[in-house]
Every structure is written in C-alpha cells, then in structure tokens.
PDB file of C-alpha atoms and ligand atoms in Angstrom:
ATOM      1  CA  MET F   1      92.011 186.270 113.670  1.00 93.00           C
ATOM      2  CA  ILE F   2      88.566 185.544 115.105  1.00 97.00           C
ATOM      3  CA  ARG F   3      88.796 182.925 117.860  1.00 97.00           C
ATOM      4  CA  LEU F   4      85.724 180.671 117.948  1.00 98.00           C
ATOM      5  CA  LYS F   5      84.566 179.210 121.269  1.00 98.00           C
ATOM      6  CA  ASN F   6      83.191 175.745 121.903  1.00 98.00           C
ATOM      7  CA  ARG F   7      80.199 174.915 124.111  1.00 97.00           C
ATOM      8  CA  GLY F   8      82.254 174.594 127.309  1.00 98.00           C
ATOM      9  CA  GLU F   9      84.096 177.833 126.656  1.00 98.00           C
ATOM     10  CA  ILE F  10      80.830 179.693 126.079  1.00 98.00           C
ATOM     11  CA  GLU F  11      79.542 178.299 129.383  1.00 98.00           C
ATOM     12  CA  ALA F  12      82.692 179.598 131.070  1.00 98.00           C
ATOM     13  CA  ILE F  13      82.093 183.078 129.615  1.00 98.00           C
ATOM     14  CA  ALA F  14      78.457 182.832 130.757  1.00 98.00           C
ATOM     15  CA  ARG F  15      79.659 182.296 134.344  1.00 98.00           C
ATOM     16  CA  SER F  16      81.527 185.613 134.145  1.00 98.00           C
ATOM     17  CA  GLY F  17      78.419 187.097 132.532  1.00 98.00           C
ATOM     18  CA  ALA F  18      76.170 185.926 135.361  1.00 98.00           C
ATOM     19  CA  ILE F  19      78.260 187.879 137.856  1.00 98.00           C
ATOM     20  CA  ILE F  20      77.953 190.985 135.685  1.00 98.00           C
ATOM     21  CA  ALA F  21      74.170 190.545 135.518  1.00 98.00           C
ATOM     22  CA  GLU F  22      74.071 190.290 139.308  1.00 98.00           C
ATOM     23  CA  VAL F  23      76.165 193.463 139.682  1.00 98.00           C
ATOM     24  CA  LEU F  24      74.039 195.487 137.253  1.00 98.00           C
ATOM     25  CA  GLU F  25      70.828 194.304 138.921  1.00 97.00           C
ATOM     26  CA  ALA F  26      72.151 195.061 142.419  1.00 98.00           C
ATOM     27  CA  LEU F  27      73.332 198.514 141.352  1.00 98.00           C
ATOM     28  CA  ARG F  28      69.803 199.470 140.425  1.00 98.00           C
ATOM     29  CA  ASP F  29      68.989 200.220 144.072  1.00 97.00           C
ATOM     30  CA  GLU F  30      72.313 202.034 144.587  1.00 98.00           C
ATOM     31  CA  VAL F  31      72.090 204.456 141.647  1.00 98.00           C
ATOM     32  CA  ILE F  32      70.119 207.181 143.454  1.00 98.00           C
ATOM     33  CA  PRO F  33      70.415 210.957 143.867  1.00 98.00           C
ATOM     34  CA  GLY F  34      73.267 211.866 146.234  1.00 98.00           C
ATOM     35  CA  VAL F  35      75.411 208.767 145.747  1.00 98.00           C
ATOM     36  CA  THR F  36      78.952 209.210 144.423  1.00 98.00           C
ATOM     37  CA  THR F  37      80.268 207.158 141.537  1.00 98.00           C
ATOM     38  CA  ALA F  38      83.220 206.132 143.739  1.00 98.00           C
ATOM     39  CA  LYS F  39      80.753 204.507 146.149  1.00 98.00           C
ATOM     40  CA  LEU F  40      79.114 202.604 143.284  1.00 98.00           C
ATOM     41  CA  ASP F  41      82.535 201.446 142.157  1.00 98.00           C
ATOM     42  CA  ALA F  42      83.440 200.095 145.614  1.00 98.00           C
ATOM     43  CA  PHE F  43      80.061 198.346 145.869  1.00 98.00           C
ATOM     44  CA  ALA F  44      80.580 196.637 142.499  1.00 98.00           C
ATOM     45  CA  GLU F  45      84.151 195.593 143.228  1.00 98.00           C
ATOM     46  CA  ASP F  46      83.132 194.014 146.558  1.00 98.00           C
ATOM     47  CA  LEU F  47      80.274 192.139 144.899  1.00 98.00           C
ATOM     48  CA  ILE F  48      82.493 190.827 142.097  1.00 98.00           C
ATOM     49  CA  ARG F  49      85.238 189.709 144.494  1.00 98.00           C
ATOM     50  CA  SER F  50      82.655 187.955 146.727  1.00 98.00           C
ATOM     51  CA  HIS F  51      82.600 185.337 143.949  1.00 98.00           C
ATOM     52  CA  ARG F  52      85.584 183.066 144.445  1.00 98.00           C
ATOM     53  CA  GLY F  53      88.164 183.665 141.722  1.00 98.00           C
ATOM     54  CA  ALA F  54      86.315 186.535 140.055  1.00 98.00           C
ATOM     55  CA  SER F  55      87.967 189.891 139.454  1.00 98.00           C
ATOM     56  CA  PRO F  56      87.066 193.214 137.821  1.00 98.00           C
ATOM     57  CA  ALA F  57      88.245 193.060 134.213  1.00 98.00           C
ATOM     58  CA  PHE F  58      88.730 196.780 133.611  1.00 97.00           C
ATOM     59  CA  LYS F  59      90.797 197.610 136.702  1.00 97.00           C
ATOM     60  CA  GLY F  60      94.329 198.064 135.394  1.00 95.00           C
ATOM     61  CA  LEU F  61      93.306 197.355 131.781  1.00 96.00           C
ATOM     62  CA  TYR F  62      95.339 199.810 129.654  1.00 94.00           C
ATOM     63  CA  GLY F  63      95.859 201.622 132.980  1.00 95.00           C
ATOM     64  CA  PHE F  64      92.151 202.222 133.766  1.00 97.00           C
ATOM     65  CA  PRO F  65      91.943 202.813 137.545  1.00 97.00           C
ATOM     66  CA  ALA F  66      88.528 201.383 138.502  1.00 98.00           C
ATOM     67  CA  THR F  67      86.089 198.456 138.392  1.00 98.00           C
ATOM     68  CA  LEU F  68      83.310 200.367 136.640  1.00 98.00           C
ATOM     69  CA  CYS F  69      83.219 202.905 133.879  1.00 98.00           C
ATOM     70  CA  THR F  70      80.654 205.445 135.124  1.00 98.00           C
ATOM     71  CA  SER F  71      79.607 208.018 132.542  1.00 98.00           C
ATOM     72  CA  ARG F  72      76.974 210.653 133.314  1.00 98.00           C
ATOM     73  CA  ASN F  73      74.681 212.515 130.902  1.00 98.00           C
ATOM     74  CA  GLU F  74      76.809 213.831 127.987  1.00 98.00           C
ATOM     75  CA  GLU F  75      79.637 211.471 128.938  1.00 98.00           C
ATOM     76  CA  VAL F  76      79.445 208.549 126.499  1.00 98.00           C
ATOM     77  CA  VAL F  77      81.787 205.909 127.935  1.00 98.00           C
ATOM     78  CA  HIS F  78      84.972 205.396 129.984  1.00 98.00           C
ATOM     79  CA  GLY F  79      84.096 207.840 132.775  1.00 98.00           C
ATOM     80  CA  ILE F  80      86.232 207.326 135.888  1.00 98.00           C
ATOM     81  CA  PRO F  81      84.380 206.835 139.198  1.00 98.00           C
ATOM     82  CA  SER F  82      85.086 209.669 141.650  1.00 98.00           C
ATOM     83  CA  SER F  83      84.181 210.713 145.178  1.00 98.00           C
ATOM     84  CA  LYS F  84      83.640 214.187 143.687  1.00 98.00           C
ATOM     85  CA  VAL F  85      80.910 213.071 141.275  1.00 98.00           C
ATOM     86  CA  GLN F  86      77.566 212.992 143.074  1.00 98.00           C
ATOM     87  CA  LEU F  87      74.498 211.909 141.118  1.00 98.00           C
ATOM     88  CA  ARG F  88      71.524 214.253 140.863  1.00 98.00           C
ATOM     89  CA  GLU F  89      67.846 213.658 140.244  1.00 98.00           C
ATOM     90  CA  GLY F  90      67.272 213.617 136.485  1.00 98.00           C
ATOM     91  CA  ASP F  91      70.756 212.392 135.528  1.00 98.00           C
ATOM     92  CA  ILE F  92      71.328 209.321 133.438  1.00 98.00           C
ATOM     93  CA  LEU F  93      74.306 207.146 134.349  1.00 98.00           C
ATOM     94  CA  LYS F  94      75.998 204.620 132.087  1.00 98.00           C
ATOM     95  CA  VAL F  95      77.687 201.791 133.960  1.00 98.00           C
ATOM     96  CA  ASP F  96      79.980 199.483 132.014  1.00 98.00           C
ATOM     97  CA  VAL F  97      81.476 196.473 133.795  1.00 98.00           C
ATOM     98  CA  GLY F  98      83.719 193.561 132.880  1.00 98.00           C
ATOM     99  CA  VAL F  99      84.428 190.411 134.882  1.00 98.00           C
ATOM    100  CA  ARG F 100      87.209 187.847 134.549  1.00 98.00           C
ATOM    101  CA  LEU F 101      86.654 184.376 135.976  1.00 98.00           C
ATOM    102  CA  ASN F 102      88.904 181.359 135.336  1.00 98.00           C
ATOM    103  CA  GLY F 103      90.557 183.298 132.533  1.00 98.00           C
ATOM    104  CA  TRP F 104      87.353 184.135 130.666  1.00 98.00           C
ATOM    105  CA  TYR F 105      85.950 187.633 130.167  1.00 98.00           C
ATOM    106  CA  ALA F 106      82.419 188.993 129.834  1.00 98.00           C
ATOM    107  CA  ASP F 107      81.371 192.621 129.404  1.00 98.00           C
ATOM    108  CA  ALA F 108      78.061 194.505 129.670  1.00 98.00           C
ATOM    109  CA  ALA F 109      76.635 197.969 130.217  1.00 98.00           C
ATOM    110  CA  ILE F 110      73.361 199.589 131.229  1.00 98.00           C
ATOM    111  CA  THR F 111      72.152 203.185 131.374  1.00 98.00           C
ATOM    112  CA  TYR F 112      70.326 203.925 134.637  1.00 98.00           C
ATOM    113  CA  PRO F 113      67.844 206.711 135.218  1.00 98.00           C
ATOM    114  CA  VAL F 114      68.684 208.606 138.440  1.00 98.00           C
ATOM    115  CA  GLY F 115      65.335 209.257 140.096  1.00 97.00           C
ATOM    116  CA  ASN F 116      62.871 210.744 137.629  1.00 97.00           C
ATOM    117  CA  ILE F 117      64.244 211.635 134.209  1.00 98.00           C
ATOM    118  CA  ASP F 118      62.596 213.734 131.513  1.00 97.00           C
ATOM    119  CA  ILE F 119      60.651 212.226 128.638  1.00 97.00           C
ATOM    120  CA  GLN F 120      63.411 212.783 126.080  1.00 97.00           C
ATOM    121  CA  ALA F 121      65.944 210.940 128.214  1.00 98.00           C
ATOM    122  CA  GLN F 122      63.439 208.120 128.766  1.00 98.00           C
ATOM    123  CA  ARG F 123      62.984 207.795 125.043  1.00 98.00           C
ATOM    124  CA  LEU F 124      66.740 207.764 124.437  1.00 98.00           C
ATOM    125  CA  LEU F 125      67.093 204.883 126.909  1.00 98.00           C
ATOM    126  CA  GLU F 126      64.211 202.928 125.364  1.00 98.00           C
ATOM    127  CA  VAL F 127      65.494 203.367 121.822  1.00 98.00           C
ATOM    128  CA  THR F 128      69.069 202.398 122.703  1.00 98.00           C
ATOM    129  CA  ARG F 129      67.878 199.312 124.607  1.00 98.00           C
ATOM    130  CA  GLU F 130      65.744 198.195 121.686  1.00 97.00           C
ATOM    131  CA  ALA F 131      68.589 198.948 119.242  1.00 98.00           C
ATOM    132  CA  LEU F 132      70.764 196.540 121.206  1.00 98.00           C
ATOM    133  CA  LEU F 133      68.091 193.825 121.197  1.00 98.00           C
ATOM    134  CA  LEU F 134      67.538 194.172 117.433  1.00 98.00           C
ATOM    135  CA  GLY F 135      71.293 194.098 116.888  1.00 98.00           C
ATOM    136  CA  ILE F 136      71.407 190.849 118.863  1.00 98.00           C
ATOM    137  CA  GLU F 137      68.529 189.486 116.766  1.00 98.00           C
ATOM    138  CA  ALA F 138      70.659 190.078 113.669  1.00 98.00           C
ATOM    139  CA  ALA F 139      73.599 188.127 115.161  1.00 98.00           C
ATOM    140  CA  VAL F 140      72.794 184.824 113.472  1.00 98.00           C
ATOM    141  CA  PRO F 141      74.888 182.571 111.225  1.00 97.00           C
ATOM    142  CA  GLY F 142      74.830 183.640 107.594  1.00 95.00           C
ATOM    143  CA  ASN F 143      74.521 187.308 108.492  1.00 98.00           C
ATOM    144  CA  HIS F 144      77.600 189.491 108.606  1.00 98.00           C
ATOM    145  CA  VAL F 145      78.912 191.807 111.310  1.00 98.00           C
ATOM    146  CA  GLY F 146      77.601 194.722 109.227  1.00 98.00           C
ATOM    147  CA  ASP F 147      74.030 193.409 109.521  1.00 98.00           C
ATOM    148  CA  VAL F 148      74.233 193.877 113.302  1.00 98.00           C
ATOM    149  CA  GLY F 149      75.325 197.474 112.750  1.00 98.00           C
ATOM    150  CA  VAL F 150      72.582 198.074 110.204  1.00 98.00           C
ATOM    151  CA  ALA F 151      69.904 196.882 112.657  1.00 98.00           C
ATOM    152  CA  ILE F 152      71.207 199.137 115.423  1.00 98.00           C
ATOM    153  CA  GLN F 153      71.661 202.171 113.191  1.00 98.00           C
ATOM    154  CA  ARG F 154      68.169 201.824 111.724  1.00 98.00           C
ATOM    155  CA  VAL F 155      66.476 201.902 115.139  1.00 98.00           C
ATOM    156  CA  ALA F 156      68.557 204.804 116.442  1.00 98.00           C
ATOM    157  CA  GLU F 157      68.338 206.990 113.357  1.00 98.00           C
ATOM    158  CA  SER F 158      64.654 206.410 112.675  1.00 98.00           C
ATOM    159  CA  ALA F 159      64.059 207.771 116.195  1.00 98.00           C
ATOM    160  CA  GLY F 160      66.002 210.914 115.212  1.00 98.00           C
ATOM    161  CA  PHE F 161      69.125 210.019 117.224  1.00 98.00           C
ATOM    162  CA  SER F 162      72.657 209.246 116.050  1.00 98.00           C
ATOM    163  CA  VAL F 163      75.079 206.384 116.705  1.00 98.00           C
ATOM    164  CA  VAL F 164      78.645 206.990 117.817  1.00 98.00           C
ATOM    165  CA  ARG F 165      81.097 206.021 115.056  1.00 97.00           C
ATOM    166  CA  ASP F 166      84.397 206.325 116.902  1.00 97.00           C
ATOM    167  CA  LEU F 167      83.751 203.458 119.343  1.00 97.00           C
ATOM    168  CA  VAL F 168      82.634 199.961 118.464  1.00 98.00           C
ATOM    169  CA  GLY F 169      81.748 196.586 119.955  1.00 98.00           C
ATOM    170  CA  HIS F 170      84.201 193.707 119.854  1.00 98.00           C
ATOM    171  CA  GLY F 171      84.902 190.025 120.174  1.00 98.00           C
ATOM    172  CA  LEU F 172      85.979 188.729 123.595  1.00 98.00           C
ATOM    173  CA  GLY F 173      86.817 185.548 125.455  1.00 98.00           C
ATOM    174  CA  ARG F 174      90.335 184.793 126.705  1.00 98.00           C
ATOM    175  CA  GLU F 175      91.015 188.487 126.098  1.00 97.00           C
ATOM    176  CA  PRO F 176      88.748 191.421 126.982  1.00 97.00           C
ATOM    177  CA  HIS F 177      89.014 192.694 123.413  1.00 97.00           C
ATOM    178  CA  GLU F 178      89.344 190.339 120.460  1.00 98.00           C
ATOM    179  CA  GLU F 179      88.470 190.473 116.788  1.00 98.00           C
ATOM    180  CA  PRO F 180      86.175 191.278 115.127  1.00 98.00           C
ATOM    181  CA  GLN F 181      85.221 194.908 115.652  1.00 98.00           C
ATOM    182  CA  VAL F 182      81.427 195.308 115.800  1.00 98.00           C
ATOM    183  CA  PRO F 183      80.390 198.802 114.637  1.00 98.00           C
ATOM    184  CA  ASN F 184      76.939 200.168 115.484  1.00 98.00           C
ATOM    185  CA  PHE F 185      76.451 201.201 111.867  1.00 98.00           C
ATOM    186  CA  GLY F 186      77.205 199.619 108.535  1.00 96.00           C
ATOM    187  CA  LYS F 187      75.921 198.106 105.346  1.00 97.00           C
ATOM    188  CA  PRO F 188      74.109 194.787 104.843  1.00 97.00           C
ATOM    189  CA  GLY F 189      76.545 191.945 104.151  1.00 97.00           C
ATOM    190  CA  GLN F 190      79.574 194.021 105.192  1.00 97.00           C
ATOM    191  CA  GLY F 191      82.355 192.651 107.398  1.00 97.00           C
ATOM    192  CA  PRO F 192      83.134 189.114 108.570  1.00 98.00           C
ATOM    193  CA  ARG F 193      80.460 186.446 108.215  1.00 98.00           C
ATOM    194  CA  LEU F 194      78.926 185.397 111.546  1.00 98.00           C
ATOM    195  CA  VAL F 195      79.443 181.761 112.463  1.00 98.00           C
ATOM    196  CA  GLU F 196      78.526 179.583 115.430  1.00 98.00           C
ATOM    197  CA  GLY F 197      81.027 179.990 118.269  1.00 98.00           C
ATOM    198  CA  MET F 198      81.704 183.708 117.839  1.00 98.00           C
ATOM    199  CA  VAL F 199      81.375 185.615 121.106  1.00 98.00           C
ATOM    200  CA  LEU F 200      80.702 189.325 120.705  1.00 98.00           C
ATOM    201  CA  ALA F 201      80.139 192.363 122.899  1.00 98.00           C
ATOM    202  CA  ILE F 202      77.435 194.320 121.078  1.00 98.00           C
ATOM    203  CA  GLU F 203      77.207 197.831 122.482  1.00 98.00           C
ATOM    204  CA  PRO F 204      75.271 200.658 120.850  1.00 98.00           C
ATOM    205  CA  MET F 205      76.180 204.171 122.007  1.00 98.00           C
ATOM    206  CA  VAL F 206      73.380 206.488 120.913  1.00 98.00           C
ATOM    207  CA  ASN F 207      73.404 210.294 121.124  1.00 98.00           C
ATOM    208  CA  LEU F 208      70.420 212.605 121.326  1.00 98.00           C
ATOM    209  CA  GLY F 209      72.293 215.060 119.103  1.00 98.00           C
ATOM    210  CA  ARG F 210      75.205 214.629 116.736  1.00 98.00           C
ATOM    211  CA  ALA F 211      77.337 211.498 116.439  1.00 98.00           C
ATOM    212  CA  GLU F 212      80.710 213.176 117.049  1.00 98.00           C
ATOM    213  CA  VAL F 213      82.553 212.645 120.321  1.00 98.00           C
ATOM    214  CA  SER F 214      85.710 213.955 121.952  1.00 98.00           C
ATOM    215  CA  THR F 215      87.878 212.890 124.888  1.00 98.00           C
ATOM    216  CA  ARG F 216      88.310 214.983 128.041  1.00 98.00           C
ATOM    217  CA  ASP F 217      91.699 216.027 129.420  1.00 97.00           C
ATOM    218  CA  ASP F 218      91.689 213.056 131.825  1.00 96.00           C
ATOM    219  CA  GLY F 219      92.521 210.960 128.760  1.00 96.00           C
ATOM    220  CA  TRP F 220      89.582 208.615 129.367  1.00 97.00           C
ATOM    221  CA  THR F 221      86.160 210.202 129.477  1.00 98.00           C
ATOM    222  CA  VAL F 222      84.524 210.259 126.055  1.00 98.00           C
ATOM    223  CA  VAL F 223      81.846 212.981 125.748  1.00 98.00           C
ATOM    224  CA  THR F 224      79.447 214.054 123.035  1.00 98.00           C
ATOM    225  CA  TRP F 225      80.909 216.863 120.970  1.00 98.00           C
ATOM    226  CA  ASP F 226      77.691 218.917 121.165  1.00 98.00           C
ATOM    227  CA  GLY F 227      77.033 218.229 124.866  1.00 98.00           C
ATOM    228  CA  SER F 228      73.874 216.201 124.150  1.00 98.00           C
ATOM    229  CA  LEU F 229      72.811 213.192 126.207  1.00 98.00           C
ATOM    230  CA  SER F 230      74.177 209.770 125.331  1.00 98.00           C
ATOM    231  CA  ALA F 231      73.000 206.253 126.216  1.00 98.00           C
ATOM    232  CA  HIS F 232      74.864 202.945 126.141  1.00 98.00           C
ATOM    233  CA  PHE F 233      73.641 199.361 126.491  1.00 98.00           C
ATOM    234  CA  GLU F 234      75.794 196.287 126.016  1.00 98.00           C
ATOM    235  CA  HIS F 235      75.524 192.516 126.189  1.00 98.00           C
ATOM    236  CA  THR F 236      78.004 189.745 125.605  1.00 98.00           C
ATOM    237  CA  VAL F 237      76.409 187.244 123.210  1.00 98.00           C
ATOM    238  CA  ALA F 238      77.369 183.931 121.639  1.00 98.00           C
ATOM    239  CA  VAL F 239      76.415 183.191 118.048  1.00 98.00           C
ATOM    240  CA  THR F 240      74.732 179.770 117.956  1.00 97.00           C
ATOM    241  CA  ASN F 241      73.008 177.827 115.187  1.00 96.00           C
ATOM    242  CA  GLY F 242      69.771 179.620 116.157  1.00 95.00           C
ATOM    243  CA  GLU F 243      69.184 182.927 117.921  1.00 96.00           C
ATOM    244  CA  ALA F 244      72.181 184.381 119.730  1.00 98.00           C
ATOM    245  CA  GLN F 245      72.605 183.353 123.358  1.00 98.00           C
ATOM    246  CA  ILE F 246      72.833 186.402 125.651  1.00 98.00           C
ATOM    247  CA  LEU F 247      75.469 185.671 128.304  1.00 98.00           C
ATOM    248  CA  THR F 248      74.951 188.736 130.519  1.00 98.00           C
ATOM    249  CA  LEU F 249      71.217 188.535 131.328  1.00 97.00           C
ATOM    250  CA  PRO F 250      69.699 187.920 134.757  1.00 94.00           C
ATOM    251  CA  SER F 251      69.031 184.198 135.305  1.00 92.00           C
ATOM    252  CA  GLY F 252      65.802 182.507 134.263  1.00 92.00           C
ATOM    253  CA  ARG F 253      63.924 181.848 131.049  1.00 94.00           C
ATOM    254  CA  ARG F 254      64.899 184.201 128.233  1.00 95.00           C
ATOM    255  CA  SER F 255      61.619 186.159 128.117  1.00 95.00           C
ATOM    256  CA  GLU F 256      61.608 186.650 131.898  1.00 96.00           C
ATOM    257  CA  ALA F 257      65.308 187.481 131.964  1.00 97.00           C
ATOM    258  CA  LEU F 258      64.786 190.112 129.267  1.00 97.00           C
ATOM    259  CA  GLU F 259      61.918 191.622 131.254  1.00 96.00           C
ATOM    260  CA  ALA F 260      64.084 191.740 134.389  1.00 96.00           C
ATOM    261  CA  TRP F 261      66.878 193.328 132.384  1.00 97.00           C
ATOM    262  CA  ARG F 262      64.557 195.978 130.894  1.00 96.00           C
ATOM    263  CA  ALA F 263      63.227 196.780 134.357  1.00 96.00           C
ATOM    264  CA  ILE F 264      66.730 197.646 135.572  1.00 96.00           C
ATOM    265  CA  SER F 265      66.866 200.709 133.337  1.00 95.00           C
ATOM    266  CA  SER F 266      63.195 201.690 133.474  1.00 90.00           C
ATOM    267  CA  GLY F 267      62.142 204.638 135.605  1.00 71.00           C
TER     268      GLY F 267
HETATM  269 MG1  LIG C   1      81.757 197.138 128.034  1.00 60.26          MG
END
C-alpha cells in the first residue's frame, strides 16, 4: 500500500530533510584527505542531535551500527564508518544519511570528491547527479514510477555507464522504507501511477563498469562486482500537482538551492 501524505505531513518530512541538507553541506569541508569515516560519522551524529528531537534514522535500522553510510570508490552503498578507513586524495566518497524528526523520515545521499579526482570520476559524478535531477523531473502526476527509472537509465547509459539493478529507491514517511520501490531503470508507463502526495527517495547508483554488485563479508558493504567506481546521489521528493518538491535541498529559492547542492559535490 502506498501511503499518500498531505501538505502538513510533507512539511514535516521537509523539516527532517532540511537537517539532512545541513549535514551534507557541512560535511563538504570535512571530507578531506586523511580524515577517517568514523570521524565523519561522529560529526554528522552530533550535528543531527543538535536539533532538538532529531535523531539519525539509520543507526540501529536493521542493525546498522552508524549514523552515516560511507562508501568509498568501488563501494556502492551501505559502507560502515570506521576509524581504520582513512580517505586519500583522489577517492570518491558516498555519504548516505537519514534523519527522523517528530516521527517523520527523510533520506539523501551525495558523492564527494576527496581532494582532486581524475576526469573519469568527475564525469561519473556529473552524470549521476544529472540522472537524479532528470529522474526527479519525471516524477510528476500522470507519469508512472517506471518513467523515473527510464529517465535515470537513459542518462547513465548514454554516457557509457550502467545503473545498479539490485538496489532501488523507495517511498518513505512514517517509515524509512515504504512502498513503492523506485528502480533506476524501467520501461515507460511501468509500475504504479504517480499521484500528488507520494513521497519518494529517488537514488541512482551508477557504475563506471558493469551493473552487477556483490556484498562484502561484513554483511553490509555493497561493492561493484568488477571493482569499478560507483556514484550515488539521492533526494527525498514529494510529488505535487506540478514539478516535484525536493525536500532535501539547501534552503533558498529552488535554482539557488540546486546550485548550492551541485557545488557540494563539485571539485
Ligand atoms: Mg538513502
């Protein structure tokens, strides 16, 4: 069952989303060569908890031990922050974060360049970011969930990259994961019809090489099967009667907020 949200409920999710946007923006200056992912995790948890009533959504979720998922280079998603993982110049780091506030969840992710990254990695980040934005553009009433996937897949594959099939976006709200599933691939008109009041986490995971992934022995970290780089960007959005409202952007007018958001993951 897809649970639709009213205006007030979407505003409540946006308040969780605003904290996420603040965390991802603040992390930009922290994601530097030499830092450990455990330090980033502590920084994010402190910042989230500095907001009265807010808590990290992932900590304890299905037994996940941390505030952030931190996934480096060929790690796709669900990497566990560690004091043993120290970032190096040229790495890319995916940070996925969820916040719960007053019982409402939001979820977003960004891929950060660590220092200077090579041109191929830069292009992977740009393409994945634009795939997300075009997926969001397709999230309008009358379209179907599959149209979002089509838009994402088209951008990624026409750049010569592949989209991960084994992991998908999702609905969210009172729960961190709700129906429907939102694949990053599909066919036009496939899946549930989009209607006003749906709140979705749209989250392309794009690989430089093949689409296949596997899970490491820690039971969490998803990696590309061929060891190629992977990028991940995610926003929580609400379907409205016009263009989708993005609930996890920095504050301000949409065009300025999008610019600020792009700048976070630019070299
Ligand atoms: Mg997420």
